[in-house]
Amino acid sequence: MKKRRIWATSPVYYLMAGFMLIMACLSFKQNKILFAVEFTVSVLAVAAVVVTDLHYRVHVYTAIRAARRVLSAEDQRDFDQFALPVAVLGNLGDIVWTNARFRDLFSEDEDSRGDNIAAYIYPKTLRQILSESGTAVSYGDKEFTAYGLRTGSGSVVYFVDDTYYKQIHREYREKRTVIALISFDNREELTRDSSGGEDSRITSEVEAVLRSWATDTMGGFLRRLTNGRYMLITDDLHIEEAKTKRFAVLDRVRAIKGENNLSATVSIGIGRGADTATQSEWHARQALDMALGRGGDQVAVHLRDGTYEFFGGLSKGVEKRDKVRTRVIAATLSDHIKSSDRVFIMGHTNSDLDSVGAAVGMWAAVTRGLECRASIVIDRNRSLATSLLNTFEHQPEYENMFITPQEALDQCTQRSLLIVVDTHSTSFVESPDVLRAIPRVVVIDHHRMMVTHIQNAIIFYHEPYASSASEMVGELVQYINGSALNKREATALLAGIMLDTKNFVLKTGVRTFEASAYLKRRGADTVEVKKMFANSLDTYKERSQLVAGAEVYKNCAIACSNWEFPNVRIAAAQAADELLSIQNVRASFVIFRTGNEISISARSLGDVNVQILLEEFGGGGHLNMAGAQIKNSTTSDVRKALIRVLDSKLAQASKREN
Ligand SMILES: Nc1ncnc2c1ncn2[C@@H]1O[C@H](COP(=O)(O)O[C@H]2[C@@H](O)[C@H](n3cnc4c(N)ncnc43)O[C@@H]2COP(=O)(O)O)[C@@H](O)[C@H]1O
Ligand SMILES: [Mn+2]
């Protein structure tokens, strides 16, 4: 920072005033009037300099006296020889006096009096130093902890030179052991239909990349744990360096291809900032679960404060699921249901066809399949699935099927079970109060793992590769009791699948068709589903208006709706879907207002991870379909914030640029 003098030393002014006086005397002989004017002005100048100087001396004297009262030891040891660098400041932060040590370390024999202390402590401020008990400050290649004291007429700042200790601390931090756990995501999928030698070729190629990364780049070493799992031991400095390259090892692994032209991918969980190696390993495990839960092909770093940083995660991932797991979960879930007095099923806020469809499927499995009492907790006023809800209305067999969150709170007991479907986020569930009130919770979800996930669920059935929660429930029901579903309920589940797959276009895997085939056998009616998607003419018009008003920025279509209208959520979601059919649009964002909230619906065809982008707004979802809600803002502010996020994050969220 440039030094700026607050006041100047007086000798120059004395000289100038004296010079003026001499000039005045010399003009006496030439012109009496000129002499009178010049003499008066120079006498006034001398007087002004003397007064200012006196004022300054008093200022310095009082500042030093006040400082002495604060700083000096009982024996009034010589202030100037005080071992720590000290600066006495006036009330504007101007340096009025410094001791020898300060001059040694800070001013290199230059006179620093009159400088603002800000020049020596930037970017920290005097106010910060005075309010904190020890502020880290660096000057040149030295590092200090600065302490400040207020005095009667300013302040005193003294500095403890801890360059050496900070250096050791930095080295300690950089050398701290970090454990990373690596999982080869798709070994089986890459080699499933290939010759025997293919498995060992791909495995050894992936292993070679990991091993050279571990030793040559990360200064550590790699150990194979079990087939497809590895442990890397390295240090914090190397993790920091790998971060700056955004973990390029992911790209090196992705360059390895199987016979079916599929790329190999790995997921890495890193435990950073832990106190011990045991803790680091535990955090690495949690981070690896996170990375896998978000679709793999990425790095998750568990930080000291329990938060995560993510890198990569741009591939769609291959369907990687295990029917045995589904069967085991169905059996365990049945046991929990049978040992509960009542089962509550709850989806996410602004429930849609998938969350309601999945809830209806679970309701049928519990009530008809296991003959236990169950209710679906829903806020009908916020639901986007009213067309589906209406099909269950006024039917005697579905009486009391849907209850409000308040009714659930009144009816639940400590022996109740809560099944959360189509979300795993504590803040996105239909009612966080119900989530808190029921101790035993089961989660069934397909969204990419969020940091705010429900903790301590007795079953956390999470399949980021499944198309929808309805597909997952469709499979579970078959194992709980295959004949539990009737035509109406099977249709509800099919509606959920068709919503999330955009009629079997996106995220549609083999198991999506298998689950749909089962639902069809149970009588699911595709024409009924089509009717559930029908919009009113008004909604249709609003949607078209949103699409027509979109702008394109960096190949992303952005539409804003400043007006609120019925079904704005559905119109916005559909507009976001539709914007993807415009040429060269890689992602779409629709910003709209609902009450005191601004929401964003984002979509992509897969080469932009919109989930990563909307996480910046506290939202989530999937790689190609995500949402977020922002409180107390305006559509134009959210649009500006989105542009900033696109400027800073679009490259890392896009496949092409990576
Ligand atoms: N705050 C959040 N945290 C985590 N995840 C979030 C959050 N906000 C949204 N999400 C998830 O993001 C995606 C996209 O949400 P969206 O609102 O843009 O789209 C959902 C529905 O609004 C939309 N939809 C509902 N009815 C219709 C219809 N008739 N036609 C077209 N679209 C419709 O479909 C999306 C359903 O997504 P699902 O929840 O995955 O089933 C979404 O995943 C949110 O959960
Ligand atoms: Mn949903």
XYZ file of C-alpha atoms and ligand atoms in Angstrom:
704
model
C 0.000 0.000 0.000
C 1.223 3.497 -0.861
C 2.326 5.475 2.155
C 0.375 8.674 2.686
C 1.583 11.267 5.152
C -1.067 12.669 7.417
C 1.029 15.646 8.406
C 4.450 16.965 7.343
C 7.429 17.826 9.480
C 7.794 21.537 10.275
C 11.461 22.579 9.334
C 10.560 23.148 5.682
C 7.745 25.472 6.736
C 10.048 27.388 9.115
C 12.500 27.894 6.247
C 9.791 29.054 3.855
C 8.298 31.459 6.386
C 11.821 32.846 7.188
C 12.533 33.236 3.476
C 9.303 35.213 3.035
C 10.305 37.507 5.934
C 13.721 38.204 4.387
C 12.107 38.962 0.998
C 9.702 41.372 2.724
C 12.646 43.214 4.406
C 14.437 43.521 1.051
C 11.415 45.204 -0.541
C 11.377 47.953 2.182
C 13.528 50.280 0.133
C 11.631 49.753 -3.169
C 8.042 50.057 -2.119
C 6.644 50.764 1.340
C 3.165 49.455 0.559
C 4.519 46.217 -0.907
C 6.764 45.879 2.158
C 3.758 46.366 4.506
C 1.732 43.655 2.710
C 4.606 41.190 2.417
C 5.693 41.746 5.998
C 2.167 41.154 7.344
C 1.747 37.993 5.287
C 5.131 36.569 6.316
C 4.573 37.374 10.006
C 1.208 35.584 9.776
C 2.945 32.638 8.038
C 5.615 32.433 10.762
C 2.893 32.594 13.407
C 0.892 29.832 11.645
C 3.968 27.592 11.425
C 4.818 28.142 15.084
C 1.235 27.428 16.205
C 0.963 24.299 14.029
C 4.314 23.057 15.263
C 3.366 23.643 18.876
C 0.068 21.923 18.290
C 1.896 18.943 16.770
C 4.367 18.769 19.655
C 1.516 18.785 22.141
C -0.165 16.084 20.051
C 2.991 13.949 20.070
C 3.655 14.617 23.738
C 0.164 13.717 24.851
C 0.086 10.671 22.576
C 3.413 9.410 23.944
C 2.438 10.191 27.520
C -0.834 8.346 27.088
C 1.022 5.490 25.434
C 3.580 5.344 28.225
C 0.872 5.110 30.802
C -0.419 2.038 28.983
C 2.756 0.349 27.929
C 5.568 1.128 30.303
C 6.596 -1.369 32.902
C 6.725 -0.494 36.591
C 10.387 0.418 36.423
C 9.769 2.790 33.491
C 12.153 0.861 31.292
C 13.309 2.867 28.332
C 10.481 2.946 25.869
C 12.721 3.285 22.869
C 14.617 0.118 23.759
C 11.449 -1.901 24.201
C 12.126 -5.293 22.588
C 8.975 -5.338 20.487
C 8.337 -2.933 17.604
C 5.965 -0.233 18.832
C 4.213 2.622 17.058
C 2.356 5.364 18.874
C -0.510 6.687 16.786
C -2.555 9.840 16.791
C -6.299 9.660 16.643
C -6.334 9.459 12.816
C -4.049 6.457 12.760
C -1.039 8.702 11.985
C 2.299 7.540 13.351
C 3.617 10.088 15.857
C 6.421 8.052 17.311
C 8.099 4.683 16.754
C 10.715 2.849 18.788
C 14.055 1.562 17.501
C 12.810 -1.966 16.883
C 9.940 -0.668 14.736
C 12.360 1.432 12.711
C 14.613 -1.628 12.240
C 11.869 -3.869 10.993
C 9.467 -1.568 9.220
C 10.900 1.691 8.018
C 14.466 0.818 6.994
C 15.831 4.086 8.428
C 13.207 6.175 6.680
C 11.215 8.436 8.911
C 7.813 6.870 9.259
C 6.348 9.617 11.421
C 3.294 11.059 9.764
C 2.624 7.907 7.756
C -0.715 6.261 8.260
C -0.291 2.945 10.043
C -2.499 1.405 7.314
C 0.586 1.374 5.081
C 2.234 -1.172 7.413
C -0.719 -3.387 8.253
C -2.634 -3.555 4.958
C -4.954 -5.356 4.189
C -5.783 -5.425 7.913
C -7.157 -2.259 9.476
C -6.374 -0.403 12.704
C -9.960 -0.893 13.804
C -9.502 -4.669 13.379
C -6.275 -4.665 15.417
C -7.880 -2.630 18.192
C -10.910 -4.897 18.395
C -9.173 -8.279 18.124
C -6.781 -9.802 20.582
C -3.992 -10.463 18.107
C -4.241 -9.864 14.353
C -2.002 -11.609 11.837
C -0.138 -9.017 9.793
C 2.650 -9.394 7.278
C 5.161 -6.791 6.105
C 7.783 -7.614 3.508
C 8.871 -11.168 4.207
C 8.087 -10.902 7.920
C 4.991 -12.051 9.716
C 3.672 -10.544 12.920
C 0.827 -10.688 15.336
C -0.273 -7.116 16.013
C -1.903 -5.978 19.253
C -3.506 -2.596 19.738
C -4.391 -0.479 22.759
C -6.482 2.659 22.828
C -4.909 5.590 24.669
C -6.319 8.961 25.708
C -5.364 10.631 22.438
C -4.922 7.819 19.931
C -3.573 4.323 20.173
C -0.474 2.190 20.489
C 0.200 -0.772 18.257
C 2.881 -3.279 19.024
C 3.965 -6.235 16.961
C 5.206 -9.697 17.871
C 7.508 -11.033 15.176
C 6.392 -14.643 14.728
C 7.738 -15.249 11.223
C 9.598 -18.314 12.439
C 6.649 -19.916 14.246
C 4.233 -19.196 11.429
C 6.662 -20.774 8.987
C 6.866 -23.883 11.173
C 3.084 -23.924 11.527
C 2.663 -23.663 7.760
C 5.138 -26.444 7.195
C 3.371 -28.562 9.797
C 0.039 -27.974 8.084
C 1.427 -28.646 4.629
C 3.144 -31.819 5.707
C 0.136 -33.111 7.601
C -0.840 -36.600 6.442
C -3.914 -36.780 4.269
C -5.648 -40.012 3.383
C -7.605 -40.418 0.178
C -9.785 -43.394 -0.716
C -10.269 -44.164 -4.387
C -12.921 -46.311 -5.968
C -12.844 -47.578 -9.563
C -16.484 -46.733 -10.342
C -17.326 -48.891 -13.323
C -14.912 -51.785 -13.650
C -17.694 -54.343 -13.971
C -19.681 -52.317 -16.493
C -16.587 -51.790 -18.658
C -15.706 -55.440 -18.872
C -19.073 -57.179 -18.506
C -19.369 -58.481 -22.079
C -15.699 -58.597 -23.003
C -13.063 -61.273 -23.179
C -11.299 -62.416 -19.995
C -8.104 -60.423 -20.640
C -9.987 -57.121 -20.900
C -10.663 -56.951 -17.166
C -7.000 -57.205 -16.248
C -5.923 -54.795 -19.035
C -8.312 -52.059 -17.894
C -7.656 -52.636 -14.212
C -3.902 -52.442 -14.678
C -4.182 -49.317 -16.853
C -6.311 -47.553 -14.253
C -3.982 -48.746 -11.508
C -0.938 -47.494 -13.440
C -2.477 -44.031 -13.804
C -3.340 -43.926 -10.101
C 0.066 -45.198 -9.055
C 1.994 -42.683 -11.139
C -0.295 -39.899 -9.879
C 0.316 -41.009 -6.293
C 4.090 -41.147 -6.526
C 5.058 -38.613 -9.225
C 2.450 -35.911 -8.618
C 1.222 -36.403 -5.080
C 4.519 -37.264 -3.405
C 2.856 -40.206 -1.684
C 2.071 -43.841 -2.320
C -0.865 -46.019 -3.300
C -2.077 -49.266 -1.749
C -4.710 -51.564 -3.203
C -7.333 -52.420 -0.563
C -9.760 -54.736 -2.315
C -10.583 -55.116 -5.982
C -11.319 -51.655 -7.290
C -10.556 -49.807 -4.030
C -7.302 -47.999 -3.254
C -5.818 -45.881 -0.505
C -3.508 -42.954 -1.219
C -1.323 -41.490 1.517
C -0.078 -38.000 0.782
C 0.131 -34.586 2.457
C -1.880 -31.396 2.543
C 0.438 -29.410 0.259
C 0.011 -31.920 -2.563
C -3.760 -31.893 -2.154
C -3.689 -28.099 -2.463
C -1.631 -28.379 -5.647
C -3.954 -31.049 -7.085
C -6.871 -28.724 -6.346
C -5.378 -25.982 -8.475
C -5.263 -28.457 -11.371
C -8.823 -29.518 -10.535
C -7.662 -33.113 -10.021
C -6.557 -33.721 -13.599
C -6.149 -37.410 -12.704
C -9.909 -37.781 -13.330
C -9.312 -36.888 -16.990
C -6.363 -39.254 -17.256
C -8.491 -42.116 -15.971
C -11.374 -41.123 -18.253
C -9.041 -41.474 -21.252
C -8.915 -45.249 -20.600
C -11.641 -46.951 -22.594
C -13.151 -50.404 -22.640
C -14.006 -52.460 -25.745
C -17.498 -50.971 -25.605
C -15.898 -47.486 -25.821
C -17.052 -46.647 -22.298
C -14.614 -44.501 -20.316
C -13.234 -45.698 -17.002
C -14.013 -43.381 -14.090
C -12.883 -43.165 -10.483
C -14.300 -41.470 -7.399
C -11.976 -40.073 -4.757
C -12.794 -39.176 -1.159
C -10.242 -37.061 0.708
C -10.073 -36.384 4.449
C -8.354 -33.019 4.754
C -7.433 -31.027 7.852
C -7.909 -33.931 10.274
C -5.882 -34.076 13.494
C -4.936 -37.714 13.150
C -4.536 -40.271 10.377
C -7.460 -42.252 11.822
C -9.697 -39.207 11.576
C -8.467 -38.457 8.069
C -9.320 -41.996 6.962
C -12.824 -41.704 8.486
C -13.409 -38.386 6.725
C -12.081 -39.859 3.466
C -14.665 -42.630 3.763
C -17.479 -40.133 4.254
C -16.179 -38.075 1.334
C -16.008 -41.151 -0.904
C -19.643 -41.985 -0.048
C -20.524 -38.424 -1.006
C -18.634 -38.654 -4.317
C -20.316 -41.964 -5.183
C -23.724 -40.652 -4.096
C -23.346 -37.735 -6.474
C -22.862 -40.038 -9.447
C -19.126 -40.832 -9.253
C -16.325 -39.610 -11.565
C -15.465 -36.897 -9.071
C -13.435 -35.889 -6.065
C -15.054 -34.959 -2.748
C -12.833 -33.287 -0.165
C -13.985 -33.402 3.459
C -12.746 -30.217 5.094
C -11.869 -29.595 8.728
C -15.168 -27.807 9.460
C -17.221 -30.739 8.144
C -18.081 -29.114 4.800
C -17.165 -30.539 1.396
C -15.572 -29.329 -1.815
C -16.314 -31.126 -5.072
C -14.363 -31.439 -8.316
C -15.407 -33.157 -11.554
C -18.665 -35.091 -11.655
C -19.445 -34.296 -15.240
C -20.180 -37.701 -16.677
C -23.689 -39.064 -16.553
C -22.522 -42.291 -14.986
C -23.436 -45.780 -16.034
C -26.317 -47.615 -14.511
C -24.690 -49.429 -11.621
C -27.161 -51.143 -9.434
C -27.677 -54.382 -7.777
C -31.023 -56.163 -7.564
C -29.822 -58.169 -4.576
C -29.484 -54.908 -2.670
C -33.057 -53.954 -3.572
C -34.316 -57.311 -2.306
C -32.373 -57.015 0.958
C -33.652 -53.475 1.470
C -37.231 -54.601 0.781
C -36.901 -57.309 3.462
C -35.359 -54.983 6.066
C -37.899 -52.270 5.305
C -40.768 -54.757 5.716
C -39.437 -55.703 9.174
C -39.272 -52.055 10.249
C -42.774 -51.395 8.938
C -44.187 -54.394 10.781
C -42.652 -53.265 14.067
C -44.167 -49.760 13.817
C -47.532 -48.609 15.112
C -48.033 -46.331 12.141
C -46.179 -45.429 8.955
C -45.988 -41.879 7.571
C -44.792 -41.310 4.021
C -43.551 -37.898 2.951
C -42.065 -36.456 -0.256
C -40.485 -33.097 -0.955
C -41.963 -29.624 -0.788
C -43.914 -28.586 -3.924
C -44.619 -32.286 -4.393
C -44.722 -33.449 -7.994
C -45.874 -36.528 -9.880
C -42.732 -38.442 -8.924
C -42.841 -37.727 -5.194
C -46.596 -38.316 -4.980
C -46.387 -41.379 -7.255
C -43.613 -42.896 -5.115
C -45.525 -42.081 -1.916
C -48.685 -43.702 -3.282
C -46.689 -46.805 -4.269
C -45.206 -47.066 -0.752
C -48.631 -46.474 0.786
C -50.049 -49.429 -1.196
C -47.088 -51.650 -0.234
C -47.553 -50.850 3.470
C -51.336 -50.940 3.729
C -52.219 -53.637 1.228
C -48.944 -55.538 1.029
C -48.110 -55.621 4.751
C -51.497 -54.697 6.252
C -50.111 -51.862 8.363
C -51.593 -48.399 8.814
C -50.060 -45.659 6.648
C -50.687 -42.044 5.614
C -49.074 -39.712 3.117
C -48.042 -36.339 4.569
C -48.630 -33.607 2.000
C -49.328 -29.909 1.727
C -51.960 -29.987 -1.002
C -51.834 -26.227 -1.521
C -48.243 -26.379 -2.677
C -48.524 -29.550 -4.721
C -47.805 -29.633 -8.452
C -49.472 -33.030 -8.720
C -53.101 -31.996 -8.165
C -54.186 -33.891 -11.295
C -52.851 -37.077 -9.683
C -54.193 -36.249 -6.209
C -57.652 -35.732 -7.733
C -57.750 -39.325 -8.991
C -57.697 -40.526 -5.351
C -60.202 -37.961 -4.113
C -63.656 -39.134 -2.925
C -62.754 -42.810 -3.189
C -63.770 -44.671 0.009
C -60.699 -46.933 -0.065
C -58.398 -43.882 -0.048
C -60.129 -42.032 2.774
C -57.506 -40.448 5.058
C -54.737 -41.513 2.694
C -53.444 -37.918 2.506
C -52.987 -35.941 5.727
C -51.510 -32.508 6.480
C -48.171 -32.062 8.285
C -50.081 -30.810 11.360
C -52.227 -33.963 11.431
C -49.079 -36.076 11.169
C -47.539 -34.184 14.109
C -50.696 -34.831 16.163
C -50.864 -38.519 15.309
C -47.245 -39.731 15.330
C -45.688 -41.539 18.300
C -42.189 -42.707 19.187
C -43.035 -46.070 17.592
C -43.966 -44.517 14.244
C -41.886 -44.863 11.092
C -41.309 -42.089 8.548
C -40.515 -43.009 4.936
C -39.111 -40.055 2.989
C -39.326 -40.414 -0.791
C -37.858 -38.408 -3.701
C -35.560 -36.261 -1.548
C -32.852 -36.772 1.049
C -32.405 -33.141 2.005
C -33.421 -32.057 5.507
C -34.563 -28.678 4.237
C -36.371 -29.827 1.086
C -38.758 -32.351 2.714
C -42.449 -31.452 2.789
C -42.314 -30.790 6.549
C -39.025 -30.488 8.460
C -41.125 -30.571 11.695
C -42.469 -34.035 10.877
C -38.927 -35.151 10.042
C -37.775 -33.978 13.479
C -40.762 -35.482 15.318
C -40.407 -39.084 14.124
C -37.258 -40.813 15.362
C -37.064 -43.702 12.861
C -36.579 -42.529 9.294
C -36.155 -44.421 6.014
C -34.980 -42.521 2.911
C -35.707 -43.658 -0.659
C -34.220 -41.263 -3.196
C -32.474 -40.905 -6.530
C -31.143 -37.328 -6.435
C -27.422 -36.617 -6.395
C -26.159 -36.571 -2.841
C -26.412 -33.225 -1.067
C -24.349 -32.118 1.910
C -27.572 -31.414 3.837
C -28.677 -35.044 3.714
C -30.764 -36.693 6.412
C -28.431 -38.155 9.024
C -29.003 -41.341 11.029
C -31.656 -42.827 8.745
C -32.222 -46.478 9.663
C -32.290 -47.241 5.915
C -30.750 -44.825 3.412
C -31.714 -46.292 0.068
C -30.060 -43.959 -2.379
C -29.665 -44.762 -6.083
C -28.372 -41.781 -8.071
C -28.539 -43.964 -11.194
C -32.275 -44.608 -10.879
C -34.483 -42.465 -13.115
C -36.955 -41.572 -10.392
C -38.174 -42.358 -6.905
C -41.178 -44.019 -8.567
C -38.875 -46.457 -10.372
C -37.183 -47.336 -7.056
C -40.523 -47.839 -5.303
C -41.838 -49.806 -8.304
C -38.982 -52.281 -7.740
C -39.322 -52.409 -3.947
C -43.052 -53.146 -4.113
C -42.383 -56.226 -6.217
C -40.233 -57.657 -3.426
C -42.553 -56.575 -0.588
C -45.731 -57.893 -2.168
C -45.969 -58.060 -5.955
C -49.748 -57.884 -6.032
C -50.088 -54.908 -3.678
C -50.601 -52.349 -6.446
C -53.870 -51.777 -8.243
C -54.349 -50.015 -11.588
C -54.714 -46.509 -10.115
C -51.583 -46.791 -7.971
C -49.547 -48.353 -10.782
C -50.598 -45.430 -13.003
C -49.394 -42.969 -10.316
C -45.960 -44.626 -10.274
C -45.747 -44.649 -14.064
C -46.591 -40.913 -14.095
C -43.626 -40.319 -11.763
C -41.272 -42.275 -14.025
C -42.514 -40.499 -17.152
C -42.116 -37.066 -15.532
C -38.516 -37.614 -14.522
C -37.455 -39.364 -17.725
C -39.311 -36.875 -19.954
C -41.262 -39.803 -21.400
C -38.362 -42.280 -21.353
C -35.830 -39.946 -23.014
C -33.523 -38.903 -20.151
C -31.940 -41.073 -17.430
C -33.732 -44.105 -18.772
C -32.006 -47.391 -18.021
C -32.786 -51.063 -18.361
C -34.353 -51.089 -14.937
C -36.591 -48.137 -15.810
C -38.189 -50.275 -18.528
C -38.341 -53.327 -16.249
C -40.124 -51.369 -13.518
C -42.456 -49.814 -16.114
C -43.236 -53.263 -17.540
C -44.223 -54.442 -14.058
C -46.442 -51.360 -13.600
C -48.039 -52.013 -16.981
C -48.777 -55.582 -15.877
C -50.460 -54.119 -12.787
C -52.719 -52.138 -15.142
C -50.917 -48.746 -15.444
C -52.678 -46.609 -18.037
C -50.453 -44.433 -20.263
C -53.395 -42.413 -21.560
C -54.300 -41.488 -17.970
C -50.693 -40.413 -17.436
C -50.802 -38.250 -20.550
C -53.937 -36.561 -19.181
C -52.155 -35.760 -15.921
C -49.596 -33.752 -17.875
C -52.243 -31.680 -19.666
C -52.041 -27.952 -18.951
C -54.714 -25.301 -18.909
C -54.642 -22.935 -21.881
C -53.479 -20.129 -19.564
C -50.519 -22.136 -18.281
C -49.654 -23.048 -21.850
C -49.671 -19.376 -22.855
C -47.548 -18.333 -19.868
C -45.044 -21.050 -20.694
C -44.810 -19.869 -24.313
C -44.302 -16.300 -23.129
C -41.448 -17.416 -20.876
C -39.767 -19.232 -23.761
C -40.273 -16.287 -26.119
C -38.648 -13.841 -23.663
C -35.497 -15.898 -23.057
C -32.006 -14.496 -23.657
C -28.956 -16.611 -24.486
C -25.732 -16.076 -22.530
C -22.713 -18.338 -23.053
C -24.955 -20.938 -24.719
C -27.295 -20.905 -21.738
C -30.891 -19.831 -22.198
C -32.143 -17.644 -19.327
C -35.793 -16.706 -18.950
C -37.254 -14.547 -16.176
C -40.821 -14.195 -15.065
C -41.521 -11.132 -12.952
C -45.175 -11.883 -12.608
C -46.693 -14.690 -10.560
C -49.492 -16.773 -12.001
C -51.235 -20.044 -11.086
C -49.117 -23.079 -11.958
C -46.015 -20.912 -12.409
C -43.820 -23.798 -11.187
C -45.110 -26.198 -13.801
C -44.940 -23.561 -16.556
C -41.370 -22.688 -15.526
C -40.255 -26.341 -15.365
C -41.768 -27.001 -18.784
C -40.292 -23.790 -20.247
C -36.872 -24.902 -18.992
C -37.395 -28.296 -20.698
C -38.486 -26.603 -23.908
C -35.596 -24.125 -24.046
C -33.238 -27.072 -24.500
C -34.649 -27.671 -27.956
C -33.213 -24.340 -29.182
C -30.082 -24.708 -31.315
C -26.752 -24.284 -29.464
C -28.440 -24.042 -26.074
C -26.548 -26.306 -23.694
C -28.401 -25.418 -20.510
C -31.542 -23.528 -19.603
C -32.526 -21.546 -16.517
C -35.972 -20.176 -15.743
C -36.186 -17.696 -12.884
C -39.608 -17.061 -11.382
C -41.293 -15.696 -8.286
C -43.579 -17.625 -5.930
C -44.612 -15.660 -2.824
C -41.519 -14.263 -1.132
C -39.261 -16.771 -2.854
C -37.458 -16.681 -6.167
C -37.003 -20.112 -7.735
C -34.795 -21.376 -10.517
C -35.556 -24.407 -12.680
C -32.497 -25.525 -14.594
C -32.074 -28.177 -17.267
C -29.324 -29.499 -19.529
C -28.964 -32.289 -22.028
C -26.012 -33.631 -20.059
C -22.906 -31.719 -21.051
C -23.430 -29.078 -18.346
C -23.895 -30.177 -14.745
C -26.657 -27.814 -13.643
C -26.694 -29.333 -10.150
C -23.202 -27.948 -9.469
C -24.311 -24.515 -10.716
C -27.476 -24.379 -8.612
C -25.663 -25.590 -5.500
C -24.290 -22.041 -5.514
C -27.853 -20.976 -4.656
C -28.367 -23.712 -2.047
C -30.299 -25.929 -4.478
C -29.683 -29.369 -5.913
C -31.167 -32.110 -8.059
C -29.477 -33.968 -10.880
C -26.750 -33.359 -13.427
C -29.361 -32.459 -16.066
C -32.301 -31.234 -13.950
C -31.896 -29.041 -10.898
C -33.698 -26.402 -8.904
C -33.109 -23.800 -6.196
C -35.122 -21.371 -4.118
C -33.790 -18.022 -2.932
C -35.521 -16.060 -0.181
C -35.870 -12.259 -0.001
C -34.507 -11.455 -3.422
C -35.738 -10.249 -6.787
C -35.760 -11.957 -10.161
C -33.349 -9.365 -11.534
C -30.880 -9.837 -8.651
C -31.065 -13.625 -9.056
C -30.499 -13.208 -12.808
C -27.387 -11.098 -12.118
C -26.168 -13.649 -9.567
C -26.748 -16.432 -12.095
C -24.695 -14.572 -14.718
C -21.882 -14.261 -12.145
C -22.098 -17.997 -11.394
C -21.993 -18.762 -15.137
C -18.937 -16.519 -15.505
C -17.094 -18.210 -12.689
C -18.348 -21.806 -12.719
C -19.685 -22.710 -16.153
C -16.306 -23.928 -17.395
C -15.864 -26.355 -14.494
C -19.471 -27.512 -14.787
C -19.145 -28.217 -18.511
C -17.797 -31.299 -20.164
C -16.394 -29.642 -23.259
C -14.190 -27.171 -21.440
C -12.814 -29.768 -19.082
N -33.710 -26.673 -2.950
C -33.538 -27.808 -3.587
N -32.727 -28.731 -3.062
C -32.517 -29.887 -3.692
N -33.075 -30.226 -4.860
C -33.897 -29.337 -5.421
C -34.181 -28.100 -4.829
N -35.042 -27.439 -5.618
C -35.317 -28.239 -6.657
N -34.617 -29.381 -6.541
C -34.584 -30.496 -7.474
O -34.262 -29.973 -8.721
C -34.870 -30.696 -9.750
C -35.626 -29.776 -10.673
O -36.705 -29.168 -9.996
P -37.796 -28.365 -10.767
O -38.719 -27.735 -9.823
O -37.165 -27.513 -11.802
O -38.564 -29.516 -11.564
C -39.362 -30.485 -10.913
C -40.830 -30.130 -11.047
O -41.102 -28.784 -10.825
C -41.065 -30.512 -12.473
N -42.450 -30.724 -12.756
C -43.485 -30.932 -11.934
N -44.640 -31.114 -12.618
C -44.338 -31.007 -13.914
C -45.067 -31.139 -15.116
N -46.388 -31.371 -15.111
N -44.414 -31.003 -16.280
C -43.074 -30.770 -16.289
N -42.323 -30.641 -15.196
C -42.947 -30.773 -14.019
O -40.336 -31.713 -12.629
C -39.237 -31.733 -11.738
C -39.391 -32.992 -10.900
O -38.170 -33.383 -10.400
P -37.968 -34.518 -9.285
O -38.157 -33.877 -7.964
O -36.590 -34.999 -9.488
O -38.999 -35.591 -9.486
C -35.745 -31.713 -9.070
O -35.018 -32.918 -9.021
C -35.943 -31.150 -7.699
O -36.196 -32.175 -6.763
Mn -39.812 -34.853 -7.376
